[in-house]
mmCIF file of C-alpha atoms in Angstrom:
data_model
loop_
_atom_site.group_PDB
_atom_site.id
_atom_site.type_symbol
_atom_site.label_atom_id
_atom_site.label_comp_id
_atom_site.label_asym_id
_atom_site.label_seq_id
_atom_site.Cartn_x
_atom_site.Cartn_y
_atom_site.Cartn_z
ATOM 1 C CA MET I 1 0.024 -0.016 -0.036
ATOM 2 C CA LYS I 2 1.212 3.479 -0.905
ATOM 3 C CA SER I 3 -0.241 4.823 2.312
ATOM 4 C CA ARG I 4 2.347 3.022 4.327
ATOM 5 C CA TRP I 5 4.961 5.491 3.120
ATOM 6 C CA ILE I 6 3.310 8.110 5.403
ATOM 7 C CA TYR I 7 5.001 6.399 8.365
ATOM 8 C CA VAL I 8 8.404 6.888 6.665
ATOM 9 C CA VAL I 9 7.786 10.513 5.837
ATOM 10 C CA PHE I 10 6.381 11.413 9.248
ATOM 11 C CA GLY I 11 9.089 9.285 10.820
ATOM 12 C CA ILE I 12 11.780 11.275 9.095
ATOM 13 C CA VAL I 13 10.540 14.499 10.537
ATOM 14 C CA ILE I 14 10.216 12.980 13.992
ATOM 15 C CA PHE I 15 13.832 11.736 13.754
ATOM 16 C CA ILE I 16 14.986 15.147 12.688
ATOM 17 C CA CYS I 17 13.572 16.439 15.947
ATOM 18 C CA LEU I 18 15.038 13.604 17.974
ATOM 19 C CA GLY I 19 18.444 13.854 16.246
ATOM 20 C CA THR I 20 19.000 17.466 17.316
ATOM 21 C CA VAL I 21 21.348 15.926 19.989
ATOM 22 C CA TYR I 22 23.897 15.776 17.139
ATOM 23 C CA SER I 23 23.789 19.613 17.057
ATOM 24 C CA TRP I 24 24.942 19.865 20.639
ATOM 25 C CA SER I 25 28.262 21.544 19.639
ATOM 26 C CA ILE I 26 26.278 24.581 18.584
ATOM 27 C CA PHE I 27 25.151 25.058 22.213
ATOM 28 C CA ARG I 28 28.495 24.308 23.868
ATOM 29 C CA LYS I 29 30.379 27.558 23.381
ATOM 30 C CA PRO I 30 27.446 29.836 24.372
ATOM 31 C CA LEU I 31 26.876 27.676 27.494
ATOM 32 C CA GLU I 32 30.537 27.708 28.378
ATOM 33 C CA SER I 33 30.598 31.506 28.164
ATOM 34 C CA LEU I 34 27.382 32.072 29.968
ATOM 35 C CA MET I 35 27.717 29.503 32.748
ATOM 36 C CA GLY I 36 31.538 29.461 33.062
ATOM 37 C CA LEU I 37 31.875 25.827 32.059
ATOM 38 C CA SER I 38 34.993 23.988 30.983
ATOM 39 C CA SER I 39 34.959 21.902 27.766
ATOM 40 C CA VAL I 40 34.724 18.733 29.844
ATOM 41 C CA LYS I 41 31.733 20.062 31.860
ATOM 42 C CA SER I 42 29.973 21.294 28.761
ATOM 43 C CA SER I 43 30.082 17.797 27.283
ATOM 44 C CA LEU I 44 28.281 16.251 30.322
ATOM 45 C CA PRO I 45 24.674 17.037 29.157
ATOM 46 C CA PHE I 46 25.526 15.442 25.853
ATOM 47 C CA MET I 47 27.013 12.347 27.452
ATOM 48 C CA PHE I 48 24.082 11.919 29.810
ATOM 49 C CA PHE I 49 21.664 12.349 26.843
ATOM 50 C CA LEU I 50 23.354 9.508 24.900
ATOM 51 C CA THR I 51 23.451 7.296 27.976
ATOM 52 C CA PHE I 52 19.788 7.666 28.844
ATOM 53 C CA TYR I 53 18.875 7.439 25.125
ATOM 54 C CA SER I 54 20.404 3.962 24.902
ATOM 55 C CA LEU I 55 19.180 2.824 28.367
ATOM 56 C CA LEU I 56 15.560 3.719 27.672
ATOM 57 C CA MET I 57 15.448 1.986 24.294
ATOM 58 C CA PRO I 58 14.502 -1.370 25.838
ATOM 59 C CA VAL I 59 11.803 0.351 27.979
ATOM 60 C CA GLY I 60 10.213 1.749 24.846
ATOM 61 C CA GLY I 61 10.274 -1.661 23.300
ATOM 62 C CA ARG I 62 8.516 -3.264 26.273
ATOM 63 C CA LEU I 63 5.958 -0.495 26.442
ATOM 64 C CA VAL I 64 4.960 -0.751 22.807
ATOM 65 C CA ALA I 65 4.392 -4.508 23.199
ATOM 66 C CA LYS I 66 1.500 -3.652 25.560
ATOM 67 C CA HIS I 67 0.276 -0.274 24.308
ATOM 68 C CA SER I 68 -0.265 1.389 20.922
ATOM 69 C CA PRO I 69 2.756 2.814 19.124
ATOM 70 C CA ARG I 70 0.869 6.108 18.912
ATOM 71 C CA SER I 71 0.668 6.362 22.712
ATOM 72 C CA ILE I 72 4.353 5.502 23.359
ATOM 73 C CA LEU I 73 5.590 7.806 20.688
ATOM 74 C CA ILE I 74 3.514 10.685 22.123
ATOM 75 C CA ILE I 75 4.869 9.953 25.594
ATOM 76 C CA GLY I 76 8.448 10.012 24.247
ATOM 77 C CA GLY I 77 7.724 13.216 22.366
ATOM 78 C CA ILE I 78 6.338 14.910 25.455
ATOM 79 C CA LEU I 79 9.435 13.972 27.465
ATOM 80 C CA VAL I 80 11.683 15.250 24.668
ATOM 81 C CA GLY I 81 9.836 18.550 24.456
ATOM 82 C CA LEU I 82 9.660 19.024 28.242
ATOM 83 C CA GLY I 83 13.391 18.198 28.625
ATOM 84 C CA TRP I 84 14.320 20.958 26.190
ATOM 85 C CA ILE I 85 11.807 23.415 27.688
ATOM 86 C CA LEU I 86 12.921 22.697 31.304
ATOM 87 C CA ALA I 87 16.545 23.043 30.180
ATOM 88 C CA SER I 88 15.789 26.618 29.255
ATOM 89 C CA PHE I 89 15.308 27.455 32.926
ATOM 90 C CA SER I 90 18.593 25.833 34.092
ATOM 91 C CA GLU I 91 20.569 27.879 36.520
ATOM 92 C CA ASN I 92 23.504 25.518 36.814
ATOM 93 C CA LEU I 93 25.129 22.602 35.025
ATOM 94 C CA TRP I 94 23.469 19.836 37.030
ATOM 95 C CA GLN I 95 19.987 21.234 36.240
ATOM 96 C CA LEU I 96 20.979 21.193 32.585
ATOM 97 C CA VAL I 97 22.181 17.609 32.921
ATOM 98 C CA LEU I 98 19.001 16.520 34.586
ATOM 99 C CA THR I 99 16.624 18.282 32.125
ATOM 100 C CA TYR I 100 18.410 17.998 28.761
ATOM 101 C CA GLY I 101 20.514 14.937 29.556
ATOM 102 C CA VAL I 102 18.158 12.752 31.596
ATOM 103 C CA VAL I 103 14.599 13.876 30.652
ATOM 104 C CA ALA I 104 15.079 14.689 26.969
ATOM 105 C CA GLY I 105 17.496 11.755 26.520
ATOM 106 C CA SER I 106 14.983 9.356 28.054
ATOM 107 C CA GLY I 107 12.288 10.730 25.812
ATOM 108 C CA VAL I 108 14.457 10.000 22.694
ATOM 109 C CA GLY I 109 15.129 6.514 24.015
ATOM 110 C CA ILE I 110 11.456 5.777 24.392
ATOM 111 C CA ALA I 111 10.481 7.260 21.073
ATOM 112 C CA TYR I 112 13.397 6.204 18.847
ATOM 113 C CA GLY I 113 12.377 2.562 18.340
ATOM 114 C CA ILE I 114 8.676 3.149 17.683
ATOM 115 C CA PRO I 115 8.844 4.422 14.043
ATOM 116 C CA ILE I 116 11.386 1.626 13.390
ATOM 117 C CA ALA I 117 9.041 -1.049 14.778
ATOM 118 C CA VAL I 118 6.013 0.336 12.851
ATOM 119 C CA VAL I 119 7.888 0.610 9.530
ATOM 120 C CA SER I 120 9.416 -2.899 10.027
ATOM 121 C CA LYS I 121 5.897 -4.406 10.211
ATOM 122 C CA TRP I 122 4.463 -2.408 7.286
ATOM 123 C CA PHE I 123 7.333 -3.324 4.929
ATOM 124 C CA ASN I 124 7.897 -6.991 4.403
ATOM 125 C CA GLU I 125 9.722 -6.271 1.164
ATOM 126 C CA ARG I 126 12.411 -3.644 0.745
ATOM 127 C CA LYS I 127 12.381 -3.330 4.504
ATOM 128 C CA GLY I 128 16.140 -2.413 4.602
ATOM 129 C CA LEU I 129 15.658 0.440 2.213
ATOM 130 C CA ALA I 130 12.517 1.765 4.042
ATOM 131 C CA LEU I 131 14.377 1.644 7.324
ATOM 132 C CA GLY I 132 17.438 3.310 5.888
ATOM 133 C CA VAL I 133 15.460 6.192 4.459
ATOM 134 C CA LEU I 134 13.529 6.501 7.758
ATOM 135 C CA ILE I 135 16.573 6.565 9.910
ATOM 136 C CA ALA I 136 18.395 8.968 7.651
ATOM 137 C CA GLY I 137 16.320 11.706 9.321
ATOM 138 C CA PHE I 138 18.232 11.212 12.544
ATOM 139 C CA GLY I 139 21.651 11.375 10.888
ATOM 140 C CA LEU I 140 20.846 14.352 8.704
ATOM 141 C CA SER I 141 19.194 16.322 11.589
ATOM 142 C CA PRO I 142 22.162 18.574 12.033
ATOM 143 C CA PHE I 143 21.688 19.966 8.470
ATOM 144 C CA VAL I 144 18.312 21.326 9.561
ATOM 145 C CA THR I 145 18.653 21.862 13.328
ATOM 146 C CA ALA I 146 22.267 23.165 13.595
ATOM 147 C CA PRO I 147 21.741 26.266 11.463
ATOM 148 C CA LEU I 148 18.351 26.748 13.054
ATOM 149 C CA ALA I 149 19.730 26.525 16.514
ATOM 150 C CA LYS I 150 22.606 28.885 15.638
ATOM 151 C CA LYS I 151 20.136 31.469 14.326
ATOM 152 C CA LEU I 152 17.898 31.150 17.369
ATOM 153 C CA ILE I 153 20.967 31.548 19.791
ATOM 154 C CA THR I 154 22.190 34.595 17.849
ATOM 155 C CA SER I 155 18.726 36.292 17.794
ATOM 156 C CA TYR I 156 17.384 35.324 21.221
ATOM 157 C CA GLY I 157 20.102 33.710 23.344
ATOM 158 C CA VAL I 158 20.950 30.083 24.200
ATOM 159 C CA PHE I 159 18.236 29.445 26.850
ATOM 160 C CA PRO I 160 15.320 31.003 24.780
ATOM 161 C CA ALA I 161 16.649 28.799 21.951
ATOM 162 C CA PHE I 162 16.190 25.690 24.165
ATOM 163 C CA ARG I 163 12.628 26.841 24.942
ATOM 164 C CA ILE I 164 11.596 27.543 21.315
ATOM 165 C CA LEU I 165 12.962 24.203 20.073
ATOM 166 C CA GLY I 166 11.400 22.366 22.957
ATOM 167 C CA ILE I 167 7.934 23.772 22.232
ATOM 168 C CA SER I 168 8.366 23.024 18.555
ATOM 169 C CA PHE I 169 9.476 19.384 19.230
ATOM 170 C CA LEU I 170 6.602 18.841 21.623
ATOM 171 C CA LEU I 171 4.012 19.943 19.080
ATOM 172 C CA LEU I 172 5.565 18.328 15.930
ATOM 173 C CA ILE I 173 6.240 14.928 17.508
ATOM 174 C CA THR I 174 2.846 14.769 19.181
ATOM 175 C CA LEU I 175 0.884 15.693 16.043
ATOM 176 C CA LEU I 176 2.968 13.489 13.714
ATOM 177 C CA SER I 177 2.569 10.531 16.099
ATOM 178 C CA ILE I 178 -1.197 10.339 15.697
ATOM 179 C CA PRO I 179 -1.268 8.150 12.476
ATOM 180 C CA PHE I 180 1.229 5.567 13.776
ATOM 181 C CA LYS I 181 -0.169 2.077 14.139
ATOM 182 C CA PHE I 182 0.775 -1.479 13.383
ATOM 183 C CA PRO I 183 -0.764 -3.308 10.377
ATOM 184 C CA LYS I 184 -4.069 -5.036 11.281
ATOM 185 C CA TYR I 185 -2.676 -8.511 10.862
ATOM 186 C CA SER I 186 0.899 -7.902 11.922
ATOM 187 C CA GLY I 187 0.497 -10.169 14.963
ATOM 188 C CA SER I 188 -0.964 -13.147 13.141
ATOM 189 C CA GLU I 189 -0.181 -13.343 9.398
ATOM 190 C CA SER I 190 3.291 -11.877 9.010
ATOM 191 C CA ASP I 191 4.686 -12.830 12.399
ATOM 192 C CA SER I 192 3.579 -16.441 12.119
ATOM 193 C CA LYS I 193 5.685 -16.813 8.961
ATOM 194 C CA ASP I 194 8.953 -15.570 10.228
ATOM 195 C CA ASP I 195 9.510 -17.804 13.293
ATOM 196 C CA SER I 196 9.751 -14.870 15.656
ATOM 197 C CA ILE I 197 11.538 -15.472 18.908
ATOM 198 C CA SER I 198 10.990 -13.678 22.167
ATOM 199 C CA PRO I 199 13.571 -11.537 23.930
ATOM 200 C CA ARG I 200 14.290 -14.256 26.401
ATOM 201 C CA GLN I 201 14.846 -16.800 23.560
ATOM 202 C CA MET I 202 16.980 -14.276 21.705
ATOM 203 C CA LEU I 203 19.254 -13.915 24.778
ATOM 204 C CA ARG I 204 19.981 -17.636 24.540
ATOM 205 C CA ASN I 205 20.866 -17.424 20.863
ATOM 206 C CA LYS I 206 24.532 -16.964 19.827
ATOM 207 C CA LYS I 207 23.435 -14.861 16.794
ATOM 208 C CA PHE I 208 22.280 -12.189 19.246
ATOM 209 C CA TYR I 209 25.704 -11.878 20.809
ATOM 210 C CA ALA I 210 27.390 -11.793 17.414
ATOM 211 C CA LEU I 211 25.001 -9.094 16.204
ATOM 212 C CA TRP I 212 25.423 -7.142 19.456
ATOM 213 C CA PHE I 213 29.192 -7.300 19.225
ATOM 214 C CA CYS I 214 29.242 -6.143 15.559
ATOM 215 C CA PHE I 215 26.816 -3.320 16.323
ATOM 216 C CA MET I 216 28.885 -2.328 19.384
ATOM 217 C CA ALA I 217 32.075 -2.383 17.340
ATOM 218 C CA SER I 218 30.607 -0.088 14.728
ATOM 219 C CA THR I 219 29.338 2.306 17.462
ATOM 220 C CA PHE I 220 32.626 2.185 19.279
ATOM 221 C CA ILE I 221 34.432 3.163 16.095
ATOM 222 C CA GLY I 222 31.813 5.538 14.737
ATOM 223 C CA LEU I 223 31.136 7.661 17.831
ATOM 224 C CA MET I 224 34.852 7.746 18.625
ATOM 225 C CA ILE I 225 35.569 9.085 15.150
ATOM 226 C CA ILE I 226 32.754 11.593 15.332
ATOM 227 C CA GLY I 227 34.111 12.862 18.622
ATOM 228 C CA ILE I 228 37.668 13.332 17.319
ATOM 229 C CA THR I 229 37.071 14.381 13.726
ATOM 230 C CA ALA I 230 38.004 18.057 14.239
ATOM 231 C CA PRO I 231 41.072 17.481 16.509
ATOM 232 C CA PHE I 232 42.306 14.697 14.276
ATOM 233 C CA GLY I 233 42.046 16.868 11.179
ATOM 234 C CA GLU I 234 43.617 19.880 12.791
ATOM 235 C CA GLU I 235 46.363 18.183 14.951
ATOM 236 C CA VAL I 236 47.307 15.155 12.919
ATOM 237 C CA ILE I 237 46.614 16.265 9.350
ATOM 238 C CA GLY I 238 47.143 19.993 9.822
ATOM 239 C CA ILE I 239 43.826 21.168 8.368
ATOM 240 C CA ASP I 240 42.852 24.761 9.115
ATOM 241 C CA GLU I 241 40.216 25.099 11.832
ATOM 242 C CA LYS I 242 38.037 27.222 9.550
ATOM 243 C CA THR I 243 37.910 24.356 7.026
ATOM 244 C CA MET I 244 36.835 21.709 9.517
ATOM 245 C CA PRO I 245 33.184 22.746 9.873
ATOM 246 C CA ILE I 246 32.829 22.438 6.074
ATOM 247 C CA LEU I 247 34.477 18.962 6.153
ATOM 248 C CA THR I 248 32.308 17.929 9.112
ATOM 249 C CA ALA I 249 29.191 18.863 7.127
ATOM 250 C CA ILE I 250 30.453 16.706 4.248
ATOM 251 C CA PHE I 251 31.053 13.854 6.666
ATOM 252 C CA SER I 252 27.542 14.269 8.103
ATOM 253 C CA ALA I 253 26.130 13.905 4.604
ATOM 254 C CA PHE I 254 27.916 10.585 4.259
ATOM 255 C CA ASN I 255 26.532 9.513 7.626
ATOM 256 C CA GLY I 256 23.055 10.176 6.279
ATOM 257 C CA ILE I 257 23.623 8.564 2.885
ATOM 258 C CA GLY I 258 25.021 5.410 4.567
ATOM 259 C CA ARG I 259 21.626 4.601 6.056
ATOM 260 C CA PRO I 260 19.576 4.103 2.957
ATOM 261 C CA LEU I 261 22.593 2.712 1.068
ATOM 262 C CA PHE I 262 23.385 -0.080 3.529
ATOM 263 C CA GLY I 263 19.661 -0.586 4.070
ATOM 264 C CA LEU I 264 19.328 -1.352 0.384
ATOM 265 C CA LEU I 265 22.323 -3.604 0.407
ATOM 266 C CA SER I 266 20.793 -5.511 3.304
ATOM 267 C CA ASP I 267 17.795 -6.174 1.151
ATOM 268 C CA ILE I 268 19.709 -7.698 -1.774
ATOM 269 C CA ILE I 269 22.797 -9.505 -0.455
ATOM 270 C CA LEU I 270 23.616 -11.856 2.423
ATOM 271 C CA PRO I 271 23.985 -10.321 5.946
ATOM 272 C CA GLN I 272 27.519 -11.423 6.436
ATOM 273 C CA VAL I 273 28.434 -9.858 3.070
ATOM 274 C CA THR I 274 26.878 -6.534 4.013
ATOM 275 C CA ILE I 275 28.599 -6.513 7.356
ATOM 276 C CA SER I 276 31.919 -7.495 5.740
ATOM 277 C CA ILE I 277 31.666 -4.683 3.245
ATOM 278 C CA SER I 278 31.106 -2.126 5.979
ATOM 279 C CA TYR I 279 34.082 -3.298 8.002
ATOM 280 C CA LEU I 280 36.399 -3.807 5.034
ATOM 281 C CA LEU I 281 35.792 -0.156 4.184
ATOM 282 C CA VAL I 282 36.733 0.720 7.791
ATOM 283 C CA ILE I 283 39.926 -1.403 7.580
ATOM 284 C CA LEU I 284 40.959 0.177 4.266
ATOM 285 C CA SER I 285 40.319 3.638 5.716
ATOM 286 C CA SER I 286 42.461 2.859 8.766
ATOM 287 C CA LEU I 287 45.340 1.607 6.622
ATOM 288 C CA LEU I 288 45.053 4.658 4.400
ATOM 289 C CA LEU I 289 45.472 6.947 7.452
ATOM 290 C CA ALA I 290 48.232 4.766 8.901
ATOM 291 C CA TYR I 291 50.397 5.233 5.858
ATOM 292 C CA THR I 292 49.430 8.718 4.698
ATOM 293 C CA HIS I 293 48.479 11.883 6.536
ATOM 294 C CA SER I 294 47.432 13.958 3.550
ATOM 295 C CA PRO I 295 44.246 16.010 3.551
ATOM 296 C CA ILE I 296 42.874 13.834 0.676
ATOM 297 C CA SER I 297 43.424 10.606 2.572
ATOM 298 C CA PHE I 298 41.792 12.221 5.643
ATOM 299 C CA VAL I 299 38.681 13.229 3.689
ATOM 300 C CA ILE I 300 38.321 9.815 2.001
ATOM 301 C CA ALA I 301 38.925 7.855 5.229
ATOM 302 C CA PHE I 302 36.650 9.863 7.481
ATOM 303 C CA SER I 303 33.894 10.022 4.802
ATOM 304 C CA LEU I 304 33.964 6.177 4.846
ATOM 305 C CA PHE I 305 34.037 6.030 8.645
ATOM 306 C CA TRP I 306 30.973 8.228 8.879
ATOM 307 C CA LEU I 307 29.310 6.379 5.977
ATOM 308 C CA THR I 308 29.639 2.904 7.494
ATOM 309 C CA PHE I 309 28.580 4.135 11.010
ATOM 310 C CA GLY I 310 25.463 5.589 9.485
ATOM 311 C CA GLY I 311 24.892 2.346 7.602
ATOM 312 C CA TRP I 312 25.002 0.295 10.810
ATOM 313 C CA LEU I 313 22.040 2.321 12.216
ATOM 314 C CA ALA I 314 19.954 0.979 9.395
ATOM 315 C CA MET I 315 21.517 -2.529 9.347
ATOM 316 C CA ALA I 316 21.120 -3.199 13.012
ATOM 317 C CA PRO I 317 17.242 -2.941 13.170
ATOM 318 C CA TYR I 318 16.976 -4.752 9.839
ATOM 319 C CA LEU I 319 19.173 -7.641 10.954
ATOM 320 C CA THR I 320 17.330 -7.805 14.286
ATOM 321 C CA SER I 321 14.042 -8.290 12.363
ATOM 322 C CA LYS I 322 15.626 -10.768 9.923
ATOM 323 C CA LEU I 323 17.320 -12.863 12.541
ATOM 324 C CA PHE I 324 14.718 -12.818 15.255
ATOM 325 C CA GLY I 325 11.479 -12.018 13.493
ATOM 326 C CA ASN I 326 8.912 -9.180 13.445
ATOM 327 C CA LYS I 327 6.648 -10.029 16.354
ATOM 328 C CA TYR I 328 9.050 -8.929 19.066
ATOM 329 C CA GLN I 329 11.029 -6.463 16.914
ATOM 330 C CA SER I 330 10.652 -3.501 19.261
ATOM 331 C CA GLN I 331 11.622 -5.342 22.369
ATOM 332 C CA ASN I 332 14.465 -7.226 20.705
ATOM 333 C CA TYR I 333 15.944 -4.154 19.022
ATOM 334 C CA GLY I 334 15.736 -2.318 22.286
ATOM 335 C CA ILE I 335 18.008 -4.946 23.771
ATOM 336 C CA VAL I 336 20.268 -5.019 20.746
ATOM 337 C CA PHE I 337 20.559 -1.186 20.947
ATOM 338 C CA THR I 338 22.265 -1.385 24.361
ATOM 339 C CA ALA I 339 25.387 -2.007 22.188
ATOM 340 C CA TYR I 340 25.085 1.624 21.117
ATOM 341 C CA GLY I 341 25.417 2.911 24.674
ATOM 342 C CA PHE I 342 28.363 0.610 25.441
ATOM 343 C CA GLY I 343 30.125 1.704 22.249
ATOM 344 C CA ALA I 344 29.446 5.359 22.871
ATOM 345 C CA ILE I 345 30.984 5.374 26.331
ATOM 346 C CA PHE I 346 33.976 3.184 25.810
ATOM 347 C CA GLY I 347 34.802 4.443 22.295
ATOM 348 C CA ASN I 348 35.161 8.002 23.463
ATOM 349 C CA LEU I 349 37.104 6.926 26.582
ATOM 350 C CA SER I 350 39.555 4.867 24.543
ATOM 351 C CA ALA I 351 40.308 7.777 22.194
ATOM 352 C CA GLY I 352 41.091 10.005 25.182
ATOM 353 C CA ILE I 353 43.298 7.285 26.780
ATOM 354 C CA ILE I 354 45.224 6.832 23.542
ATOM 355 C CA LYS I 355 45.736 10.606 23.219
ATOM 356 C CA ASP I 356 46.851 10.971 26.852
ATOM 357 C CA PHE I 357 49.271 8.032 26.847
ATOM 358 C CA LEU I 358 50.688 8.192 23.285
ATOM 359 C CA GLY I 359 50.321 11.914 22.682
ATOM 360 C CA SER I 360 48.326 11.821 19.438
ATOM 361 C CA TYR I 361 45.025 10.708 18.056
ATOM 362 C CA GLU I 362 46.790 9.218 15.004
ATOM 363 C CA TYR I 363 47.260 5.901 16.874
ATOM 364 C CA VAL I 364 43.487 5.250 17.080
ATOM 365 C CA VAL I 365 43.490 3.917 13.515
ATOM 366 C CA TYR I 366 45.336 0.740 14.644
ATOM 367 C CA GLN I 367 42.760 0.098 17.319
ATOM 368 C CA ILE I 368 40.019 0.627 14.769
ATOM 369 C CA ALA I 369 41.568 -1.774 12.273
ATOM 370 C CA VAL I 370 41.918 -4.549 14.916
ATOM 371 C CA ILE I 371 38.308 -4.146 16.087
ATOM 372 C CA ALA I 372 37.077 -4.169 12.468
ATOM 373 C CA VAL I 373 38.984 -7.346 11.626
ATOM 374 C CA ILE I 374 37.500 -9.163 14.735
ATOM 375 C CA ALA I 375 33.983 -8.000 13.686
ATOM 376 C CA VAL I 376 34.421 -9.392 10.187
ATOM 377 C CA VAL I 377 35.489 -12.773 11.600
ATOM 378 C CA VAL I 378 32.572 -12.848 14.071
ATOM 379 C CA ALA I 379 30.016 -11.956 11.355
ATOM 380 C CA ASN I 380 31.318 -14.641 8.956
ATOM 381 C CA ILE I 381 31.253 -17.316 11.616
ATOM 382 C CA TYR I 382 28.110 -16.631 13.554
ATOM 383 C CA LEU I 383 25.817 -14.569 11.158
ATOM 384 C CA ARG I 384 26.133 -16.628 8.045
ATOM 385 C CA GLU I 385 23.034 -17.084 5.913
ATOM 386 C CA ASN I 386 22.771 -19.747 3.177
ATOM 387 C CA LYS I 387 19.969 -18.038 1.257
ATOM 388 C CA ASN I 388 19.714 -14.614 -0.314
ATOM 389 C CA VAL I 389 17.996 -11.971 1.631
ATOM 390 C CA LYS I 390 14.440 -11.458 0.499
#
């Protein structure tokens, strides 16, 4: 049915709202100046946001198993909007952490998996492509929200900008959530054909741990790279700091493109082949940077790093559905998504440790290559499929 594409279109707009977290850097400098924060302290709301985002994903999955997707999406949207609005009244860092980091981050965690679960059940064919296009909204959010936030901060100040965005998110997500529902026969016809397994059964399946590791590895690499893109370019490659925002915008575009691209690949080739392609690109990029420190090699390598990380955010929900079925998709993907939180925390920590002990970010490429090799081996041993993907 053509009408099912409404969930993709509305979902993209919802994900643009949810993905404003990727525009946090726009808020950092004004907050540091206004509240007297160090660069470490100004990163805390962002870190707490990502942490609660990943922690609340399984909660959203469990809730939508008992209630309508519309209701859970609206609840998540209300929390997101309230978190941003309450953040506008913050008088100190910890109020900002609690409102933006905990409340808004929890709202994104609850809401994030709902459009994915709905689209997964409406699209039995070309599911990977549909999910990739849907999730591209989250990755491409900074293209819309970063310049908007910058203009609001310049015109009204940083805290009024929080309030305006919060009210906008509250209204947009709530209104766009209204049509969301599962197909009438999603629980009987389609789910009975795909041998769906419950979260408890999934946790006893070795494929779950293989998928979790591969997703964690991509997040470990991807979020570490996103966090060090500017310092790596400036300190290791010698790129001018005025050029880095332009290059970062280009990398963000690759992050968005990777989602429908790898979603489409997931539709037409074997899972282990798609995974292997993503990690082989990562390995080649690492080797390129290990041997050359030219601006061209930097742009090529980091474009591919961002591309494959974006691709995994489409591949992970698709593979969860393919390996474990549609019936428990929202609960199962919520559990799989905990890999994102683990990778986010330890990926960024490892980059800092390498910089502190070895004096340069250039050595992270060796760690990246090793992790990618291990992930390729794991995928080809435990995630092999003998048939072509439908």
